[in-house]
CSV table of C-alpha atoms and ligand atoms in Angstrom, one decimal:
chain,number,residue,atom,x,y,z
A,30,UNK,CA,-33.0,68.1,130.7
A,31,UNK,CA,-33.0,67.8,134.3
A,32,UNK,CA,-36.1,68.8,136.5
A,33,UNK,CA,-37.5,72.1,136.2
A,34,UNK,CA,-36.2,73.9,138.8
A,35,UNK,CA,-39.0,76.2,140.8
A,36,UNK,CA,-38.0,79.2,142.9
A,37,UNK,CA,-41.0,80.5,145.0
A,38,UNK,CA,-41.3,84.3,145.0
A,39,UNK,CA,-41.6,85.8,148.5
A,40,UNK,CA,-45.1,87.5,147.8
A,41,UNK,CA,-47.6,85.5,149.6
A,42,UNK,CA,-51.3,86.9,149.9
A,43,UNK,CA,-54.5,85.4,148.9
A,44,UNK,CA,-54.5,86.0,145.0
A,45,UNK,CA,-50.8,84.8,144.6
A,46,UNK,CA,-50.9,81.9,146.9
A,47,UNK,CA,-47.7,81.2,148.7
A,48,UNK,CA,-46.3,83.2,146.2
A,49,UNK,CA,-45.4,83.2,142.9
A,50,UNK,CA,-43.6,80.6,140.6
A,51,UNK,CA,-40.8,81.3,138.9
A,52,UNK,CA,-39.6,78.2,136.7
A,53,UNK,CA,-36.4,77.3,135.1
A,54,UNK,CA,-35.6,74.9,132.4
A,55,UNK,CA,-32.2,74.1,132.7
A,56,UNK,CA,-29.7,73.7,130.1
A,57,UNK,CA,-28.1,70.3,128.8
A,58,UNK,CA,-24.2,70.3,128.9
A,59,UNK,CA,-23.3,74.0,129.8
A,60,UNK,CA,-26.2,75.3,127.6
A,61,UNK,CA,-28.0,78.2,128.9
A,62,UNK,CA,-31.7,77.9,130.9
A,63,UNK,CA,-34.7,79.1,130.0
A,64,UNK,CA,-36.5,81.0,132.7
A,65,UNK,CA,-40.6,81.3,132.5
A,66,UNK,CA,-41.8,84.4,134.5
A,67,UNK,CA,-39.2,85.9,136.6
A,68,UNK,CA,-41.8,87.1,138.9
A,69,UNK,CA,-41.9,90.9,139.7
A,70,UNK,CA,-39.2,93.5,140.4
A,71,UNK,CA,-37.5,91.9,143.7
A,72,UNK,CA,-34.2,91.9,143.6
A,73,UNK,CA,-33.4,89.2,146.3
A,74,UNK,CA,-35.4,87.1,144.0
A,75,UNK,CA,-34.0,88.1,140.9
A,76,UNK,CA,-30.3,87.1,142.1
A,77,UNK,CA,-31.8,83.9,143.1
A,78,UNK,CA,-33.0,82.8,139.6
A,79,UNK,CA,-29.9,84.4,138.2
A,80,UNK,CA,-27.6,82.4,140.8
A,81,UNK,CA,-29.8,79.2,139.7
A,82,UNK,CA,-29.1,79.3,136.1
A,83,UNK,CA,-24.9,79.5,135.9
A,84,UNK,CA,-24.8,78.4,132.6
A,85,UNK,CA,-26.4,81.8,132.0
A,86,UNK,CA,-30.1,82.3,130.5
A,87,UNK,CA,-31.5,82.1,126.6
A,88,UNK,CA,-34.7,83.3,126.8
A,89,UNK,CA,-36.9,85.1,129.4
A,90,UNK,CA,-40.6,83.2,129.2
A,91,UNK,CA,-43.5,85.1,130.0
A,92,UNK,CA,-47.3,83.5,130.7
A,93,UNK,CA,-48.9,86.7,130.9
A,94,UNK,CA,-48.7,90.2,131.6
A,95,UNK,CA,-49.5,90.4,135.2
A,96,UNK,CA,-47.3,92.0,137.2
A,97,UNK,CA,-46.6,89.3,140.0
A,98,UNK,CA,-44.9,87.6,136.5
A,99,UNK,CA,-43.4,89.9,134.6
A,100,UNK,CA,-42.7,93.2,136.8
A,101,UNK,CA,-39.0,91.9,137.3
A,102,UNK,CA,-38.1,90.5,133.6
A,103,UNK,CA,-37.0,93.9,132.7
A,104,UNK,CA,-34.7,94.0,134.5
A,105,UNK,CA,-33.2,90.3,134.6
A,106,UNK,CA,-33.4,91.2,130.9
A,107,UNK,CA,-30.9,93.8,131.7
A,108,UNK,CA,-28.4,91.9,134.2
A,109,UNK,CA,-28.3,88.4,132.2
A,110,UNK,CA,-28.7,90.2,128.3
A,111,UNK,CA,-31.5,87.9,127.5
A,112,UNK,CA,-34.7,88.5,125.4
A,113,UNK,CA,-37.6,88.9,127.1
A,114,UNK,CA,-40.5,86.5,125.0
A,115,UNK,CA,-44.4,87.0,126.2
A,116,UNK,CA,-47.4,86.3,123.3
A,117,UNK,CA,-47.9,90.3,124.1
A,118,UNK,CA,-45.5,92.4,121.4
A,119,UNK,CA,-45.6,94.6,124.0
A,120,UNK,CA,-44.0,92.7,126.4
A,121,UNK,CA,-41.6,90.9,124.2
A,122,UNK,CA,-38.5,92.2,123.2
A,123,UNK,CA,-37.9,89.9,119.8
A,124,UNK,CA,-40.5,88.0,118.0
A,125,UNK,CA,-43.9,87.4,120.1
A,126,UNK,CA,-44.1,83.7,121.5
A,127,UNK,CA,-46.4,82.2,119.0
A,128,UNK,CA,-49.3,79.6,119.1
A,129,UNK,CA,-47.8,75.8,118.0
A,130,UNK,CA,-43.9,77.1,118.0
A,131,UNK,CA,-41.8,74.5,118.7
A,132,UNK,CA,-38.7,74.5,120.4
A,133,UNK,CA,-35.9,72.6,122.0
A,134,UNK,CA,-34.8,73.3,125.6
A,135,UNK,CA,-32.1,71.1,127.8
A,136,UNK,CA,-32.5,69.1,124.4
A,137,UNK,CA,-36.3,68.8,125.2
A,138,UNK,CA,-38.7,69.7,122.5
A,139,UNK,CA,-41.0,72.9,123.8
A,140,UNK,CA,-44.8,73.3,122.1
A,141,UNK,CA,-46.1,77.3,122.8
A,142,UNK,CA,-50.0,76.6,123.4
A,143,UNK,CA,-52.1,80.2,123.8
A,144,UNK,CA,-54.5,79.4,126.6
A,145,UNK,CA,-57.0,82.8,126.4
A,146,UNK,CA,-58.9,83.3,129.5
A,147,UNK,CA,-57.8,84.6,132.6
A,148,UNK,CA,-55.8,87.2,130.3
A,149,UNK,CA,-56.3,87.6,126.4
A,150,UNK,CA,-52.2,87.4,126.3
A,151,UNK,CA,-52.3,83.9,128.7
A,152,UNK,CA,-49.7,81.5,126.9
A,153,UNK,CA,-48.7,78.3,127.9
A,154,UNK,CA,-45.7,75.9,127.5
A,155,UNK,CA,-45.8,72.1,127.3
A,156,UNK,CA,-42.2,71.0,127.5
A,157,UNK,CA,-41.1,67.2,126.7
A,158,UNK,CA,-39.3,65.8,130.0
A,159,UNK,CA,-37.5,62.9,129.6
A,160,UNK,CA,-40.3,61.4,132.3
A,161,UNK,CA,-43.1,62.4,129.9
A,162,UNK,CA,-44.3,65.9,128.8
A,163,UNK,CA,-45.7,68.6,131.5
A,164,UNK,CA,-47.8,72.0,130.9
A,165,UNK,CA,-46.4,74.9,132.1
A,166,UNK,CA,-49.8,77.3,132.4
A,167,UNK,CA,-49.3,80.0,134.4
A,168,UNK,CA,-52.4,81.4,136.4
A,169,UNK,CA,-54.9,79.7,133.6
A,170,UNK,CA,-54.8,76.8,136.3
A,171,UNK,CA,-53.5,77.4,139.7
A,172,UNK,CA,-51.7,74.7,142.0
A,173,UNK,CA,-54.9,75.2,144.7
A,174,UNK,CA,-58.7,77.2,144.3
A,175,UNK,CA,-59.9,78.7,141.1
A,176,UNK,CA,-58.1,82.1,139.1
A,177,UNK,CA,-60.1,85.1,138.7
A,178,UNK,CA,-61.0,86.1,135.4
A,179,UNK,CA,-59.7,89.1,134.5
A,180,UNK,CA,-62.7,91.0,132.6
A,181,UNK,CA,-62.6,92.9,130.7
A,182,UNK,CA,-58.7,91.8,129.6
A,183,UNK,CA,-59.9,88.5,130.4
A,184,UNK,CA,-62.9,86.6,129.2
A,185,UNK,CA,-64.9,83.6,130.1
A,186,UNK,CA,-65.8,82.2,126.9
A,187,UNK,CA,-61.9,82.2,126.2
A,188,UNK,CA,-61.4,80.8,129.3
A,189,UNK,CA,-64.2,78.3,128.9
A,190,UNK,CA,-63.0,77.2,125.3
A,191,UNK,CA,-59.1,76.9,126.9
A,192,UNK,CA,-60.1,74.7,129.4
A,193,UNK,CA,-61.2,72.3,126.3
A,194,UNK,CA,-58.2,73.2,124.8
A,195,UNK,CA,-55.8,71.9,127.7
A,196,UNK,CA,-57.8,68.9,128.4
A,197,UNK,CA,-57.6,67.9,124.7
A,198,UNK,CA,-53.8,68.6,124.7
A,199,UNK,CA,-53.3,66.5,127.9
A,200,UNK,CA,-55.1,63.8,126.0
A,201,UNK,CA,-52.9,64.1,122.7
A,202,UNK,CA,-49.3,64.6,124.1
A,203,UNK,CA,-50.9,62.6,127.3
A,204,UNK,CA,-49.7,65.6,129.6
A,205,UNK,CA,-48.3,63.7,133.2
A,206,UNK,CA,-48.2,67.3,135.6
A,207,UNK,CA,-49.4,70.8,135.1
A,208,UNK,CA,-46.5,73.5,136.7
A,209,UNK,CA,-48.7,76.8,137.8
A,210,UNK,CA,-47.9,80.2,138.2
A,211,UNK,CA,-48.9,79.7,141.8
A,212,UNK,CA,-48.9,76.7,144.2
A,213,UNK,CA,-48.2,73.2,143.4
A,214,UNK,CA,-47.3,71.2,140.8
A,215,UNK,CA,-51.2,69.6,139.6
A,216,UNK,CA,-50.9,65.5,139.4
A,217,UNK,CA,-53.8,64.7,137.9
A,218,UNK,CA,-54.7,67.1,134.7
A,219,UNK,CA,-57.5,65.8,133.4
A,220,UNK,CA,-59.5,65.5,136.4
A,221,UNK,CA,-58.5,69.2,137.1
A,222,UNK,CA,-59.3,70.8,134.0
A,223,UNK,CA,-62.6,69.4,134.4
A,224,UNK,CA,-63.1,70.7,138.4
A,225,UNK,CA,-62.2,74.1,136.9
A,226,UNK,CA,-65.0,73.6,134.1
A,227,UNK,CA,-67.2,72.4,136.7
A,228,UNK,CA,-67.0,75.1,139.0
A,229,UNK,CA,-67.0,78.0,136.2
A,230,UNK,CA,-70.8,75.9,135.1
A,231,UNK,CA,-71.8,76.4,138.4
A,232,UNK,CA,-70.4,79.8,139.4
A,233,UNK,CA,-72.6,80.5,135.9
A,234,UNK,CA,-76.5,79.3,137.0
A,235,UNK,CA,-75.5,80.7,140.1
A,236,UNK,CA,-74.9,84.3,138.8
A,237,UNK,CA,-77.7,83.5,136.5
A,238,UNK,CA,-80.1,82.4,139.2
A,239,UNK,CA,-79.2,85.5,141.8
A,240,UNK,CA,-80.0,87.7,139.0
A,241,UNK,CA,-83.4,86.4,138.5
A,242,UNK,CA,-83.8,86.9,141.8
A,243,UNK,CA,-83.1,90.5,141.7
A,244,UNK,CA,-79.5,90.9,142.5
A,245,UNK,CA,-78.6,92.4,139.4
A,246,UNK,CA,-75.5,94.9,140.5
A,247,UNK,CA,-72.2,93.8,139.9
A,248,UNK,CA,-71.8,94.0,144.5
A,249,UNK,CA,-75.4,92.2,144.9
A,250,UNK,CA,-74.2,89.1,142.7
A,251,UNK,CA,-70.8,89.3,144.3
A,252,UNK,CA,-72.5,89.2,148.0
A,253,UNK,CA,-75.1,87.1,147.0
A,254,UNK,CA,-72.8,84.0,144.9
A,255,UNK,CA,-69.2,85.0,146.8
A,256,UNK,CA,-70.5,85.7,150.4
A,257,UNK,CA,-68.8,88.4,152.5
A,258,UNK,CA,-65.0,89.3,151.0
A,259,UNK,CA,-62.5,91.7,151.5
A,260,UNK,CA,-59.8,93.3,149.6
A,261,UNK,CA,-57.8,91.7,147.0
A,262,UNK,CA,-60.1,88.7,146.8
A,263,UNK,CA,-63.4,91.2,146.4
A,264,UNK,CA,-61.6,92.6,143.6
A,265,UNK,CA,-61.0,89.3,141.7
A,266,UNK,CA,-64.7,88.0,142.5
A,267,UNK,CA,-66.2,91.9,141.3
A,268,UNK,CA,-63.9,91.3,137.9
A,269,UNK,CA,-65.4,87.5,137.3
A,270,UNK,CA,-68.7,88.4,138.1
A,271,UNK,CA,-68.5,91.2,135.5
A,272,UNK,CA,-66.8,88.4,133.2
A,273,UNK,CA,-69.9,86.1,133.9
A,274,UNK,CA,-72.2,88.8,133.3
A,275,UNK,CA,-70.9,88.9,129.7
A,276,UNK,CA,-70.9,85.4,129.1
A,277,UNK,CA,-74.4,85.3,129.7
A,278,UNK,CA,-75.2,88.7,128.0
A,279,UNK,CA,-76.9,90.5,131.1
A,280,UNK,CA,-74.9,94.2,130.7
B,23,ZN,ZN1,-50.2,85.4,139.0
């Protein structure tokens, strides 16, 4: 196969980064690509993928069932005829992604690795480049900062254990890049997987320790650990903190 192929998704803001990823995995020899979340319903977008992938597509990937991923697979669904695939039946239109299915893209073997966190449907995709393998985990690890925890969809000691999960993985298949759902391409796994365990430890005796201290609302904790926010950012810190308070059993 040759390189994935990213195509950015014009929806910057500050939970999506400069904007979502859309990734192809391009065909060998006219064979059809593979394209993991096609990002949401933007049509501008959509032709884009569609443009990038003339050998037409097989499968429609998804990571998980947030919107800024799957809103538009619908619909490429539609225009290109191909199956739409999430770990969600919901989502998928033929057999649910499954954990440890293999697969051959480009002529590159594909292993389908659940990662359970940010979203209990969170699925990941390490795919064999001719360079050395690379993880495609959508927002379970993001290019740049931390990902919100999705509570109650999303839970920490999933996350927690995933994070375990990835860096073992990277360790067996010795996993050279992690391709996020948002920002860029992570060079050093390993030493990411454990800053994201790190700072999850910490964001924990934090919460722990402000509650001790009397901040026990879900806003208090958020104030006191996450400082003054605003909108969309708020949101995700209200939802983690309400994730962390289960993790440590204080609802
Ligand atoms: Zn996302």
């Amino acid at each position: 196969m040759t390189e994935p192929v990213r195509i950015l998704v014009p929806n910057p803001g500050a939970m999506t980064l400069e904007g979502t990823n859309t990734w192809i995995l391009p065909g060998a020899g006219g064979t059809p690509a593979i394209v993991i979340d096609p990002g949401p319903s933007d049509f501008g977008h959509l032709n884009r993928v569609r443009a990038a992938c003339p050998d037409g597509i097989s499968e429609i990937w998804i990571t998980h069932g947030h919107a800024d991923h799957v809103g538009g697979a619908m619909r490429l669904a539609e225009w290109t005829g191909s199956p739409i695939r999430a770990y969600d039946p919901a989502i998928s239109m033929t057999d649910p992604l499954r954990d440890g299915e293999r697969g051959q893209v480009g002529g590159n073997a594909v292993i389908c690795v659940t990662l359970p966190g940010h979203t209990r449907d969170s699925i990941g995709f390490i795919v064999f480049l001719d360079d050395g393998p690379v993880l495609f985990c959508g927002d379970t690890i993001l290019g740049r900062g931390t990902t919100q925890i999705s509570w109650p969809d999303g839970n920490l000691a999933q996350y927690l254990a995933t994070l375990d999960k990835m860096e073992r993985l990277v360790q067996l298949f010795r996993v050279r890049r992690l391709m996020p759902g948002h920002g860029p391409v992570i060079m050093e796994p390993t030493a990411t997987i454990r800053a994201y365990r790190e700072h999850r430890l910490q964001r924990l005796d934090q919460i722990r320790a402000a509650y001790q201290k009397g901040h026990t609302s879900v806003a208090a904790l958020v104030d006191a650990v996450y400082g003054d926010l605003v909108g969309p950012t708020q949101k995700a810190a209200e939802l983690t903190v309400r994730a962390q308070l289960e993790y440590l059993e204080l609802t």
